Structure formats: structure tokens, C-alpha cells
């Protein structure tokens, strides 16, 4: 007859108690994390009123890319013509290091 519980019996008892506590905490009826209960979009926001339209999104992106292309073209043409630079104040030159 054993009077002392074995190591395995003790470990299994501790695991069973911890699992029971875990279940009690998980299913205690609380709402849990409030962030999970929030809707993705707040009611009345513009995202609720405008359904997702992939074709319209692509058209918008293409229009924006065309605008970027025009602006970049203007910058390139300006650089190709040359930029006039006038130095009004010369910064101090560091002394030449002796070798």
C-alpha cells in the first residue's frame, strides 16, 4: 500500500486544477476583450455608406498615377533645361589635413 502519492499523480492533479481554472476564467460570462466587441466601422461613417468597388478603386489609382507621371515629367523637363544656382555665402572650408 502506498502512502505517498507518486510524482505523476501529483503532476496530473496540478494540470487538472489549472485546466479547471482556465475554463472558469474563459467562460465566466464576462465580455472579454472589449476591442473584439467593437464594429469594424463606426455607425454613420463614410465607409458604411460607400460599398467597396474594385473597378472604381483602380480608376482612382490610375488617375493618381497619371497625375504623378505628369508632375514627374515637369520636374524632369525643368532639370533638363538646367537650374541657375547663385551662392550668396560661402561656408567655411575645413583646414586641409597634413599627411
PDB file of N, CA and C in Angstrom:
ATOM      1  N   UNK A   1       0.831  -1.172   0.000  1.00  0.00           N
ATOM      2  CA  UNK A   1       0.000   0.000   0.000  1.00  0.00           C
ATOM      3  C   UNK A   1       0.882   1.245   0.000  1.00  0.00           C
ATOM      4  N   UNK A   2       0.578   2.168  -0.889  1.00  0.00           N
ATOM      5  CA  UNK A   2       1.363   3.391  -0.964  1.00  0.00           C
ATOM      6  C   UNK A   2       0.713   4.448  -0.097  1.00  0.00           C
ATOM      7  N   UNK A   3       1.555   5.143   0.618  1.00  0.00           N
ATOM      8  CA  UNK A   3       1.038   6.232   1.439  1.00  0.00           C
ATOM      9  C   UNK A   3       1.362   7.574   0.823  1.00  0.00           C
ATOM     10  N   UNK A   4       2.389   7.609   0.011  1.00  0.00           N
ATOM     11  CA  UNK A   4       2.833   8.850  -0.622  1.00  0.00           C
ATOM     12  C   UNK A   4       2.400   8.870  -2.086  1.00  0.00           C
ATOM     13  N   UNK A   5       1.724   9.957  -2.570  1.00  0.00           N
ATOM     14  CA  UNK A   5       1.328   9.984  -3.982  1.00  0.00           C
ATOM     15  C   UNK A   5       2.561  10.065  -4.883  1.00  0.00           C
ATOM     16  N   UNK A   6       2.460   9.435  -6.020  1.00  0.00           N
ATOM     17  CA  UNK A   6       3.592   9.438  -6.943  1.00  0.00           C
ATOM     18  C   UNK A   6       3.714  10.801  -7.632  1.00  0.00           C
ATOM     19  N   UNK A   7       4.845  11.016  -8.231  1.00  0.00           N
ATOM     20  CA  UNK A   7       5.131  12.273  -8.929  1.00  0.00           C
ATOM     21  C   UNK A   7       4.136  12.472 -10.067  1.00  0.00           C
ATOM     22  N   UNK A   8       3.865  11.428 -10.840  1.00  0.00           N
ATOM     23  CA  UNK A   8       2.946  11.524 -11.969  1.00  0.00           C
ATOM     24  C   UNK A   8       1.546  11.911 -11.497  1.00  0.00           C
ATOM     25  N   UNK A   9       1.103  11.289 -10.417  1.00  0.00           N
ATOM     26  CA  UNK A   9      -0.218  11.597  -9.871  1.00  0.00           C
ATOM     27  C   UNK A   9      -0.299  13.067  -9.455  1.00  0.00           C
ATOM     28  N   UNK A  10       0.740  13.587  -8.850  1.00  0.00           N
ATOM     29  CA  UNK A  10       0.770  14.985  -8.411  1.00  0.00           C
ATOM     30  C   UNK A  10       0.738  15.931  -9.606  1.00  0.00           C
ATOM     31  N   UNK A  11       1.537  15.632 -10.620  1.00  0.00           N
ATOM     32  CA  UNK A  11       1.594  16.488 -11.809  1.00  0.00           C
ATOM     33  C   UNK A  11       0.246  16.486 -12.524  1.00  0.00           C
ATOM     34  N   UNK A  12      -0.377  15.315 -12.660  1.00  0.00           N
ATOM     35  CA  UNK A  12      -1.678  15.245 -13.317  1.00  0.00           C
ATOM     36  C   UNK A  12      -2.739  16.005 -12.533  1.00  0.00           C
ATOM     37  N   UNK A  13      -2.671  15.981 -11.233  1.00  0.00           N
ATOM     38  CA  UNK A  13      -3.617  16.724 -10.405  1.00  0.00           C
ATOM     39  C   UNK A  13      -3.445  18.227 -10.606  1.00  0.00           C
ATOM     40  N   UNK A  14      -2.207  18.687 -10.639  1.00  0.00           N
ATOM     41  CA  UNK A  14      -1.930  20.114 -10.852  1.00  0.00           C
ATOM     42  C   UNK A  14      -2.426  20.548 -12.229  1.00  0.00           C
ATOM     43  N   UNK A  15      -2.192  19.734 -13.247  1.00  0.00           N
ATOM     44  CA  UNK A  15      -2.649  20.065 -14.601  1.00  0.00           C
ATOM     45  C   UNK A  15      -4.170  20.141 -14.644  1.00  0.00           C
ATOM     46  N   UNK A  16      -4.848  19.183 -13.986  1.00  0.00           N
ATOM     47  CA  UNK A  16      -6.309  19.186 -13.971  1.00  0.00           C
ATOM     48  C   UNK A  16      -6.849  20.436 -13.279  1.00  0.00           C
ATOM     49  N   UNK A  17      -6.226  20.845 -12.189  1.00  0.00           N
ATOM     50  CA  UNK A  17      -6.660  22.047 -11.479  1.00  0.00           C
ATOM     51  C   UNK A  17      -6.454  23.282 -12.353  1.00  0.00           C
ATOM     52  N   UNK A  18      -5.309  23.366 -13.017  1.00  0.00           N
ATOM     53  CA  UNK A  18      -5.043  24.521 -13.885  1.00  0.00           C
ATOM     54  C   UNK A  18      -6.015  24.579 -15.063  1.00  0.00           C
ATOM     55  N   UNK A  19      -6.336  23.422 -15.651  1.00  0.00           N
ATOM     56  CA  UNK A  19      -7.312  23.402 -16.739  1.00  0.00           C
ATOM     57  C   UNK A  19      -8.689  23.841 -16.249  1.00  0.00           C
ATOM     58  N   UNK A  20      -9.050  23.411 -15.060  1.00  0.00           N
ATOM     59  CA  UNK A  20     -10.322  23.836 -14.486  1.00  0.00           C
ATOM     60  C   UNK A  20     -10.369  25.333 -14.269  1.00  0.00           C
ATOM     61  N   UNK A  21      -9.284  25.897 -13.753  1.00  0.00           N
ATOM     62  CA  UNK A  21      -9.219  27.352 -13.561  1.00  0.00           C
ATOM     63  C   UNK A  21      -9.297  28.087 -14.894  1.00  0.00           C
ATOM     64  N   UNK A  22      -8.632  27.529 -15.894  1.00  0.00           N
ATOM     65  CA  UNK A  22      -8.652  28.137 -17.225  1.00  0.00           C
ATOM     66  C   UNK A  22     -10.081  28.178 -17.772  1.00  0.00           C
ATOM     67  N   UNK A  23     -10.804  27.083 -17.625  1.00  0.00           N
ATOM     68  CA  UNK A  23     -12.186  27.046 -18.098  1.00  0.00           C
ATOM     69  C   UNK A  23     -13.063  28.019 -17.329  1.00  0.00           C
ATOM     70  N   UNK A  24     -12.851  28.131 -16.043  1.00  0.00           N
ATOM     71  CA  UNK A  24     -13.644  29.061 -15.242  1.00  0.00           C
ATOM     72  C   UNK A  24     -13.401  30.500 -15.680  1.00  0.00           C
ATOM     73  N   UNK A  25     -12.153  30.832 -15.934  1.00  0.00           N
ATOM     74  CA  UNK A  25     -11.825  32.196 -16.352  1.00  0.00           C
ATOM     75  C   UNK A  25     -12.364  32.464 -17.754  1.00  0.00           C
ATOM     76  N   UNK A  26     -12.272  31.494 -18.630  1.00  0.00           N
ATOM     77  CA  UNK A  26     -12.686  31.682 -20.014  1.00  0.00           C
ATOM     78  C   UNK A  26     -14.202  31.799 -20.150  1.00  0.00           C
ATOM     79  N   UNK A  27     -14.940  31.031 -19.393  1.00  0.00           N
ATOM     80  CA  UNK A  27     -16.395  31.005 -19.541  1.00  0.00           C
ATOM     81  C   UNK A  27     -17.109  31.587 -18.325  1.00  0.00           C
ATOM     82  N   UNK A  28     -16.562  32.633 -17.752  1.00  0.00           N
ATOM     83  CA  UNK A  28     -17.197  33.210 -16.566  1.00  0.00           C
ATOM     84  C   UNK A  28     -18.313  34.195 -16.907  1.00  0.00           C
ATOM     85  N   UNK A  29     -18.603  34.393 -18.192  1.00  0.00           N
ATOM     86  CA  UNK A  29     -19.703  35.267 -18.579  1.00  0.00           C
ATOM     87  C   UNK A  29     -19.278  36.696 -18.851  1.00  0.00           C
ATOM     88  N   UNK A  30     -18.022  37.029 -18.678  1.00  0.00           N
ATOM     89  CA  UNK A  30     -17.586  38.398 -18.966  1.00  0.00           C
ATOM     90  C   UNK A  30     -17.484  38.584 -20.467  1.00  0.00           C
ATOM     91  N   UNK A  31     -17.420  39.842 -20.885  1.00  0.00           N
ATOM     92  CA  UNK A  31     -17.369  40.135 -22.313  1.00  0.00           C
ATOM     93  C   UNK A  31     -15.997  39.904 -22.905  1.00  0.00           C
ATOM     94  N   UNK A  32     -14.990  39.740 -22.095  1.00  0.00           N
ATOM     95  CA  UNK A  32     -13.651  39.535 -22.616  1.00  0.00           C
ATOM     96  C   UNK A  32     -13.040  40.845 -23.054  1.00  0.00           C
ATOM     97  N   UNK A  33     -12.228  40.781 -24.057  1.00  0.00           N
ATOM     98  CA  UNK A  33     -11.546  41.958 -24.567  1.00  0.00           C
ATOM     99  C   UNK A  33     -12.543  42.841 -25.312  1.00  0.00           C
ATOM    100  N   UNK A  34     -12.674  44.072 -24.894  1.00  0.00           N
ATOM    101  CA  UNK A  34     -13.654  44.985 -25.490  1.00  0.00           C
ATOM    102  C   UNK A  34     -13.318  45.313 -26.937  1.00  0.00           C
ATOM    103  N   UNK A  35     -12.057  45.221 -27.327  1.00  0.00           N
ATOM    104  CA  UNK A  35     -11.671  45.539 -28.699  1.00  0.00           C
ATOM    105  C   UNK A  35     -12.303  44.560 -29.682  1.00  0.00           C
ATOM    106  N   UNK A  36     -12.514  43.324 -29.273  1.00  0.00           N
ATOM    107  CA  UNK A  36     -13.118  42.349 -30.172  1.00  0.00           C
ATOM    108  C   UNK A  36     -14.610  42.607 -30.355  1.00  0.00           C
ATOM    109  N   UNK A  37     -15.217  43.308 -29.435  1.00  0.00           N
ATOM    110  CA  UNK A  37     -16.650  43.553 -29.497  1.00  0.00           C
ATOM    111  C   UNK A  37     -16.992  44.783 -30.331  1.00  0.00           C
ATOM    112  N   UNK A  38     -16.014  45.570 -30.730  1.00  0.00           N
ATOM    113  CA  UNK A  38     -16.264  46.797 -31.473  1.00  0.00           C
ATOM    114  C   UNK A  38     -16.495  46.480 -32.946  1.00  0.00           C
ATOM    115  N   UNK A  39     -17.407  47.202 -33.606  1.00  0.00           N
ATOM    116  CA  UNK A  39     -17.592  47.000 -35.042  1.00  0.00           C
ATOM    117  C   UNK A  39     -16.377  47.522 -35.799  1.00  0.00           C
ATOM    118  N   UNK A  40     -16.166  46.975 -36.975  1.00  0.00           N
ATOM    119  CA  UNK A  40     -15.014  47.393 -37.777  1.00  0.00           C
ATOM    120  C   UNK A  40     -15.103  48.871 -38.138  1.00  0.00           C
ATOM    121  N   UNK A  41     -16.278  49.315 -38.527  1.00  0.00           N
ATOM    122  CA  UNK A  41     -16.505  50.728 -38.849  1.00  0.00           C
ATOM    123  C   UNK A  41     -17.557  51.267 -37.900  1.00  0.00           C
ATOM    124  N   UNK A  42     -17.362  52.477 -37.444  1.00  0.00           N
ATOM    125  CA  UNK A  42     -18.337  53.099 -36.560  1.00  0.00           C
ATOM    126  C   UNK A  42     -19.606  53.404 -37.361  1.00  0.00           C
ATOM    127  N   UNK A  43     -20.780  53.231 -36.769  1.00  0.00           N
ATOM    128  CA  UNK A  43     -22.026  53.533 -37.488  1.00  0.00           C
ATOM    129  C   UNK A  43     -22.053  54.987 -37.941  1.00  0.00           C
ATOM    130  N   UNK A  44     -22.505  55.186 -39.162  1.00  0.00           N
ATOM    131  CA  UNK A  44     -22.597  56.542 -39.689  1.00  0.00           C
ATOM    132  C   UNK A  44     -21.331  57.019 -40.370  1.00  0.00           C
ATOM    133  N   UNK A  45     -20.280  56.215 -40.366  1.00  0.00           N
ATOM    134  CA  UNK A  45     -19.044  56.642 -41.023  1.00  0.00           C
ATOM    135  C   UNK A  45     -19.207  56.519 -42.532  1.00  0.00           C
ATOM    136  N   UNK A  46     -18.320  57.159 -43.269  1.00  0.00           N
ATOM    137  CA  UNK A  46     -18.417  57.127 -44.730  1.00  0.00           C
ATOM    138  C   UNK A  46     -18.145  55.742 -45.277  1.00  0.00           C
ATOM    139  N   UNK A  47     -17.397  54.913 -44.545  1.00  0.00           N
ATOM    140  CA  UNK A  47     -17.109  53.567 -45.021  1.00  0.00           C
ATOM    141  C   UNK A  47     -18.374  52.715 -45.058  1.00  0.00           C
ATOM    142  N   UNK A  48     -19.352  53.009 -44.212  1.00  0.00           N
ATOM    143  CA  UNK A  48     -20.607  52.268 -44.225  1.00  0.00           C
ATOM    144  C   UNK A  48     -21.464  52.650 -45.427  1.00  0.00           C
ATOM    145  N   UNK A  49     -21.356  53.876 -45.879  1.00  0.00           N
ATOM    146  CA  UNK A  49     -22.211  54.374 -46.950  1.00  0.00           C
ATOM    147  C   UNK A  49     -21.677  54.015 -48.332  1.00  0.00           C
ATOM    148  N   UNK A  50     -20.366  53.825 -48.460  1.00  0.00           N
ATOM    149  CA  UNK A  50     -19.753  53.572 -49.755  1.00  0.00           C
ATOM    150  C   UNK A  50     -19.364  52.101 -49.842  1.00  0.00           C
ATOM    151  N   UNK A  51     -20.008  51.328 -50.714  1.00  0.00           N
ATOM    152  CA  UNK A  51     -19.606  49.926 -50.844  1.00  0.00           C
ATOM    153  C   UNK A  51     -18.277  49.822 -51.583  1.00  0.00           C
ATOM    154  N   UNK A  52     -17.564  48.750 -51.340  1.00  0.00           N
ATOM    155  CA  UNK A  52     -16.272  48.553 -51.981  1.00  0.00           C
ATOM    156  C   UNK A  52     -16.487  48.267 -53.458  1.00  0.00           C
ATOM    157  N   UNK A  53     -15.763  48.973 -54.299  1.00  0.00           N
ATOM    158  CA  UNK A  53     -15.866  48.809 -55.735  1.00  0.00           C
ATOM    159  C   UNK A  53     -14.448  48.767 -56.284  1.00  0.00           C
ATOM    160  N   UNK A  54     -13.986  47.577 -56.644  1.00  0.00           N
ATOM    161  CA  UNK A  54     -12.606  47.399 -57.093  1.00  0.00           C
ATOM    162  C   UNK A  54     -12.331  48.172 -58.380  1.00  0.00           C
ATOM    163  N   UNK A  55     -13.292  48.187 -59.295  1.00  0.00           N
ATOM    164  CA  UNK A  55     -13.080  48.892 -60.563  1.00  0.00           C
ATOM    165  C   UNK A  55     -12.910  50.390 -60.324  1.00  0.00           C
ATOM    166  N   UNK A  56     -13.740  50.948 -59.449  1.00  0.00           N
ATOM    167  CA  UNK A  56     -13.627  52.378 -59.145  1.00  0.00           C
ATOM    168  C   UNK A  56     -12.300  52.681 -58.454  1.00  0.00           C
ATOM    169  N   UNK A  57     -11.869  51.774 -57.587  1.00  0.00           N
ATOM    170  CA  UNK A  57     -10.589  51.962 -56.901  1.00  0.00           C
ATOM    171  C   UNK A  57      -9.444  51.964 -57.913  1.00  0.00           C
ATOM    172  N   UNK A  58      -9.503  51.053 -58.879  1.00  0.00           N
ATOM    173  CA  UNK A  58      -8.454  51.005 -59.912  1.00  0.00           C
ATOM    174  C   UNK A  58      -8.444  52.283 -60.748  1.00  0.00           C
ATOM    175  N   UNK A  59      -9.628  52.782 -61.100  1.00  0.00           N
ATOM    176  CA  UNK A  59      -9.705  54.027 -61.878  1.00  0.00           C
ATOM    177  C   UNK A  59      -9.085  55.182 -61.103  1.00  0.00           C
ATOM    178  N   UNK A  60      -9.369  55.241 -59.815  1.00  0.00           N
ATOM    179  CA  UNK A  60      -8.802  56.302 -58.975  1.00  0.00           C
ATOM    180  C   UNK A  60      -7.286  56.181 -58.915  1.00  0.00           C
ATOM    181  N   UNK A  61      -6.801  54.955 -58.749  1.00  0.00           N
ATOM    182  CA  UNK A  61      -5.348  54.746 -58.675  1.00  0.00           C
ATOM    183  C   UNK A  61      -4.684  55.115 -59.995  1.00  0.00           C
ATOM    184  N   UNK A  62      -5.307  54.762 -61.119  1.00  0.00           N
ATOM    185  CA  UNK A  62      -4.743  55.103 -62.428  1.00  0.00           C
ATOM    186  C   UNK A  62      -4.701  56.616 -62.611  1.00  0.00           C
ATOM    187  N   UNK A  63      -5.757  57.308 -62.204  1.00  0.00           N
ATOM    188  CA  UNK A  63      -5.778  58.773 -62.315  1.00  0.00           C
ATOM    189  C   UNK A  63      -4.676  59.395 -61.466  1.00  0.00           C
ATOM    190  N   UNK A  64      -4.474  58.867 -60.265  1.00  0.00           N
ATOM    191  CA  UNK A  64      -3.414  59.386 -59.405  1.00  0.00           C
ATOM    192  C   UNK A  64      -2.038  59.099 -59.999  1.00  0.00           C
ATOM    193  N   UNK A  65      -1.850  57.918 -60.579  1.00  0.00           N
ATOM    194  CA  UNK A  65      -0.565  57.604 -61.216  1.00  0.00           C
ATOM    195  C   UNK A  65      -0.309  58.514 -62.416  1.00  0.00           C
ATOM    196  N   UNK A  66      -1.354  58.817 -63.183  1.00  0.00           N
ATOM    197  CA  UNK A  66      -1.183  59.732 -64.315  1.00  0.00           C
ATOM    198  C   UNK A  66      -0.793  61.126 -63.834  1.00  0.00           C
ATOM    199  N   UNK A  67      -1.392  61.574 -62.739  1.00  0.00           N
ATOM    200  CA  UNK A  67      -1.035  62.876 -62.174  1.00  0.00           C
ATOM    201  C   UNK A  67       0.422  62.871 -61.714  1.00  0.00           C
ATOM    202  N   UNK A  68       0.856  61.803 -61.060  1.00  0.00           N
ATOM    203  CA  UNK A  68       2.256  61.689 -60.619  1.00  0.00           C
ATOM    204  C   UNK A  68       3.181  61.694 -61.823  1.00  0.00           C
ATOM    205  N   UNK A  69       2.779  60.998 -62.903  1.00  0.00           N
ATOM    206  CA  UNK A  69       3.601  60.946 -64.117  1.00  0.00           C
ATOM    207  C   UNK A  69       3.755  62.342 -64.726  1.00  0.00           C
ATOM    208  N   UNK A  70       2.661  63.113 -64.768  1.00  0.00           N
ATOM    209  CA  UNK A  70       2.745  64.483 -65.312  1.00  0.00           C
ATOM    210  C   UNK A  70       3.663  65.355 -64.461  1.00  0.00           C
ATOM    211  N   UNK A  71       3.522  65.264 -63.151  1.00  0.00           N
ATOM    212  CA  UNK A  71       4.346  66.094 -62.263  1.00  0.00           C
ATOM    213  C   UNK A  71       5.822  65.707 -62.374  1.00  0.00           C
ATOM    214  N   UNK A  72       6.100  64.406 -62.468  1.00  0.00           N
ATOM    215  CA  UNK A  72       7.485  63.961 -62.612  1.00  0.00           C
ATOM    216  C   UNK A  72       8.054  64.423 -63.952  1.00  0.00           C
ATOM    217  N   UNK A  73       7.233  64.388 -64.996  1.00  0.00           N
ATOM    218  CA  UNK A  73       7.671  64.884 -66.300  1.00  0.00           C
ATOM    219  C   UNK A  73       8.028  66.362 -66.245  1.00  0.00           C
ATOM    220  N   UNK A  74       7.244  67.150 -65.510  1.00  0.00           N
ATOM    221  CA  UNK A  74       7.535  68.579 -65.371  1.00  0.00           C
ATOM    222  C   UNK A  74       8.850  68.788 -64.629  1.00  0.00           C
ATOM    223  N   UNK A  75       9.096  67.998 -63.608  1.00  0.00           N
ATOM    224  CA  UNK A  75      10.357  68.112 -62.857  1.00  0.00           C
ATOM    225  C   UNK A  75      11.535  67.736 -63.744  1.00  0.00           C
ATOM    226  N   UNK A  76      11.395  66.653 -64.521  1.00  0.00           N
ATOM    227  CA  UNK A  76      12.488  66.235 -65.405  1.00  0.00           C
ATOM    228  C   UNK A  76      12.775  67.291 -66.468  1.00  0.00           C
ATOM    229  N   UNK A  77      11.737  67.877 -67.058  1.00  0.00           N
ATOM    230  CA  UNK A  77      11.974  68.899 -68.089  1.00  0.00           C
ATOM    231  C   UNK A  77      12.649  70.121 -67.484  1.00  0.00           C
ATOM    232  N   UNK A  78      12.281  70.458 -66.259  1.00  0.00           N
ATOM    233  CA  UNK A  78      12.922  71.591 -65.585  1.00  0.00           C
ATOM    234  C   UNK A  78      14.399  71.302 -65.340  1.00  0.00           C
ATOM    235  N   UNK A  79      14.712  70.075 -64.924  1.00  0.00           N
ATOM    236  CA  UNK A  79      16.111  69.713 -64.684  1.00  0.00           C
ATOM    237  C   UNK A  79      16.902  69.634 -65.987  1.00  0.00           C
ATOM    238  N   UNK A  80      16.259  69.198 -67.077  1.00  0.00           N
ATOM    239  CA  UNK A  80      16.947  69.125 -68.367  1.00  0.00           C
ATOM    240  C   UNK A  80      17.324  70.514 -68.878  1.00  0.00           C
ATOM    241  N   UNK A  81      16.499  71.522 -68.596  1.00  0.00           N
ATOM    242  CA  UNK A  81      16.809  72.888 -69.022  1.00  0.00           C
ATOM    243  C   UNK A  81      17.919  73.495 -68.194  1.00  0.00           C
ATOM    244  N   UNK A  82      18.125  72.971 -67.014  1.00  0.00           N
ATOM    245  CA  UNK A  82      19.179  73.489 -66.154  1.00  0.00           C
ATOM    246  C   UNK A  82      18.610  74.395 -65.080  1.00  0.00           C
ATOM    247  N   UNK A  83      19.304  74.424 -63.973  1.00  0.00           N
ATOM    248  CA  UNK A  83      18.882  75.244 -62.846  1.00  0.00           C
ATOM    249  C   UNK A  83      19.996  76.228 -62.541  1.00  0.00           C
ATOM    250  N   UNK A  84      19.630  77.481 -62.370  1.00  0.00           N
ATOM    251  CA  UNK A  84      20.603  78.508 -62.042  1.00  0.00           C
ATOM    252  C   UNK A  84      20.777  78.549 -60.530  1.00  0.00           C
ATOM    253  N   UNK A  85      22.035  78.429 -60.089  1.00  0.00           N
ATOM    254  CA  UNK A  85      22.337  78.449 -58.656  1.00  0.00           C
ATOM    255  C   UNK A  85      23.259  79.626 -58.389  1.00  0.00           C
ATOM    256  N   UNK A  86      22.929  80.419 -57.403  1.00  0.00           N
ATOM    257  CA  UNK A  86      23.749  81.563 -57.028  1.00  0.00           C
ATOM    258  C   UNK A  86      24.141  81.392 -55.568  1.00  0.00           C
ATOM    259  N   UNK A  87      25.441  81.359 -55.307  1.00  0.00           N
ATOM    260  CA  UNK A  87      25.937  81.205 -53.942  1.00  0.00           C
ATOM    261  C   UNK A  87      26.060  82.594 -53.338  1.00  0.00           C
ATOM    262  N   UNK A  88      25.338  82.826 -52.262  1.00  0.00           N
ATOM    263  CA  UNK A  88      25.380  84.133 -51.624  1.00  0.00           C
ATOM    264  C   UNK A  88      26.365  84.169 -50.468  1.00  0.00           C
ATOM    265  N   UNK A  89      26.606  83.030 -49.868  1.00  0.00           N
ATOM    266  CA  UNK A  89      27.540  82.990 -48.744  1.00  0.00           C
ATOM    267  C   UNK A  89      28.275  81.656 -48.794  1.00  0.00           C
ATOM    268  N   UNK A  90      29.589  81.731 -48.811  1.00  0.00           N
ATOM    269  CA  UNK A  90      30.400  80.520 -48.884  1.00  0.00           C
ATOM    270  C   UNK A  90      30.629  79.985 -47.476  1.00  0.00           C
ATOM    271  N   UNK A  91      30.341  78.713 -47.230  1.00  0.00           N
ATOM    272  CA  UNK A  91      30.607  78.152 -45.901  1.00  0.00           C
ATOM    273  C   UNK A  91      32.108  78.051 -45.651  1.00  0.00           C
ATOM    274  N   UNK A  92      32.480  78.045 -44.395  1.00  0.00           N
ATOM    275  CA  UNK A  92      33.901  77.950 -44.041  1.00  0.00           C
ATOM    276  C   UNK A  92      34.448  76.613 -44.512  1.00  0.00           C
ATOM    277  N   UNK A  93      35.640  76.667 -45.096  1.00  0.00           N
ATOM    278  CA  UNK A  93      36.290  75.452 -45.591  1.00  0.00           C
ATOM    279  C   UNK A  93      37.110  74.846 -44.466  1.00  0.00           C
ATOM    280  N   UNK A  94      37.040  73.546 -44.261  1.00  0.00           N
ATOM    281  CA  UNK A  94      37.874  72.918 -43.228  1.00  0.00           C
ATOM    282  C   UNK A  94      39.345  72.976 -43.640  1.00  0.00           C
ATOM    283  N   UNK A  95      40.217  73.117 -42.658  1.00  0.00           N
ATOM    284  CA  UNK A  95      41.655  73.173 -42.937  1.00  0.00           C
ATOM    285  C   UNK A  95      42.094  71.837 -43.513  1.00  0.00           C
ATOM    286  N   UNK A  96      42.985  71.918 -44.504  1.00  0.00           N
ATOM    287  CA  UNK A  96      43.485  70.695 -45.130  1.00  0.00           C
ATOM    288  C   UNK A  96      44.305  69.913 -44.115  1.00  0.00           C
ATOM    289  N   UNK A  97      44.044  68.620 -44.023  1.00  0.00           N
ATOM    290  CA  UNK A  97      44.775  67.781 -43.066  1.00  0.00           C
ATOM    291  C   UNK A  97      46.153  67.459 -43.631  1.00  0.00           C
ATOM    292  N   UNK A  98      47.152  67.508 -42.764  1.00  0.00           N
ATOM    293  CA  UNK A  98      48.512  67.176 -43.184  1.00  0.00           C
ATOM    294  C   UNK A  98      48.676  65.672 -43.133  1.00  0.00           C
ATOM    295  N   UNK A  99      49.338  65.115 -44.130  1.00  0.00           N
ATOM    296  CA  UNK A  99      49.537  63.669 -44.178  1.00  0.00           C
ATOM    297  C   UNK A  99      50.876  63.280 -43.682  1.00  0.00           C
TER     298      UNK A  99
END
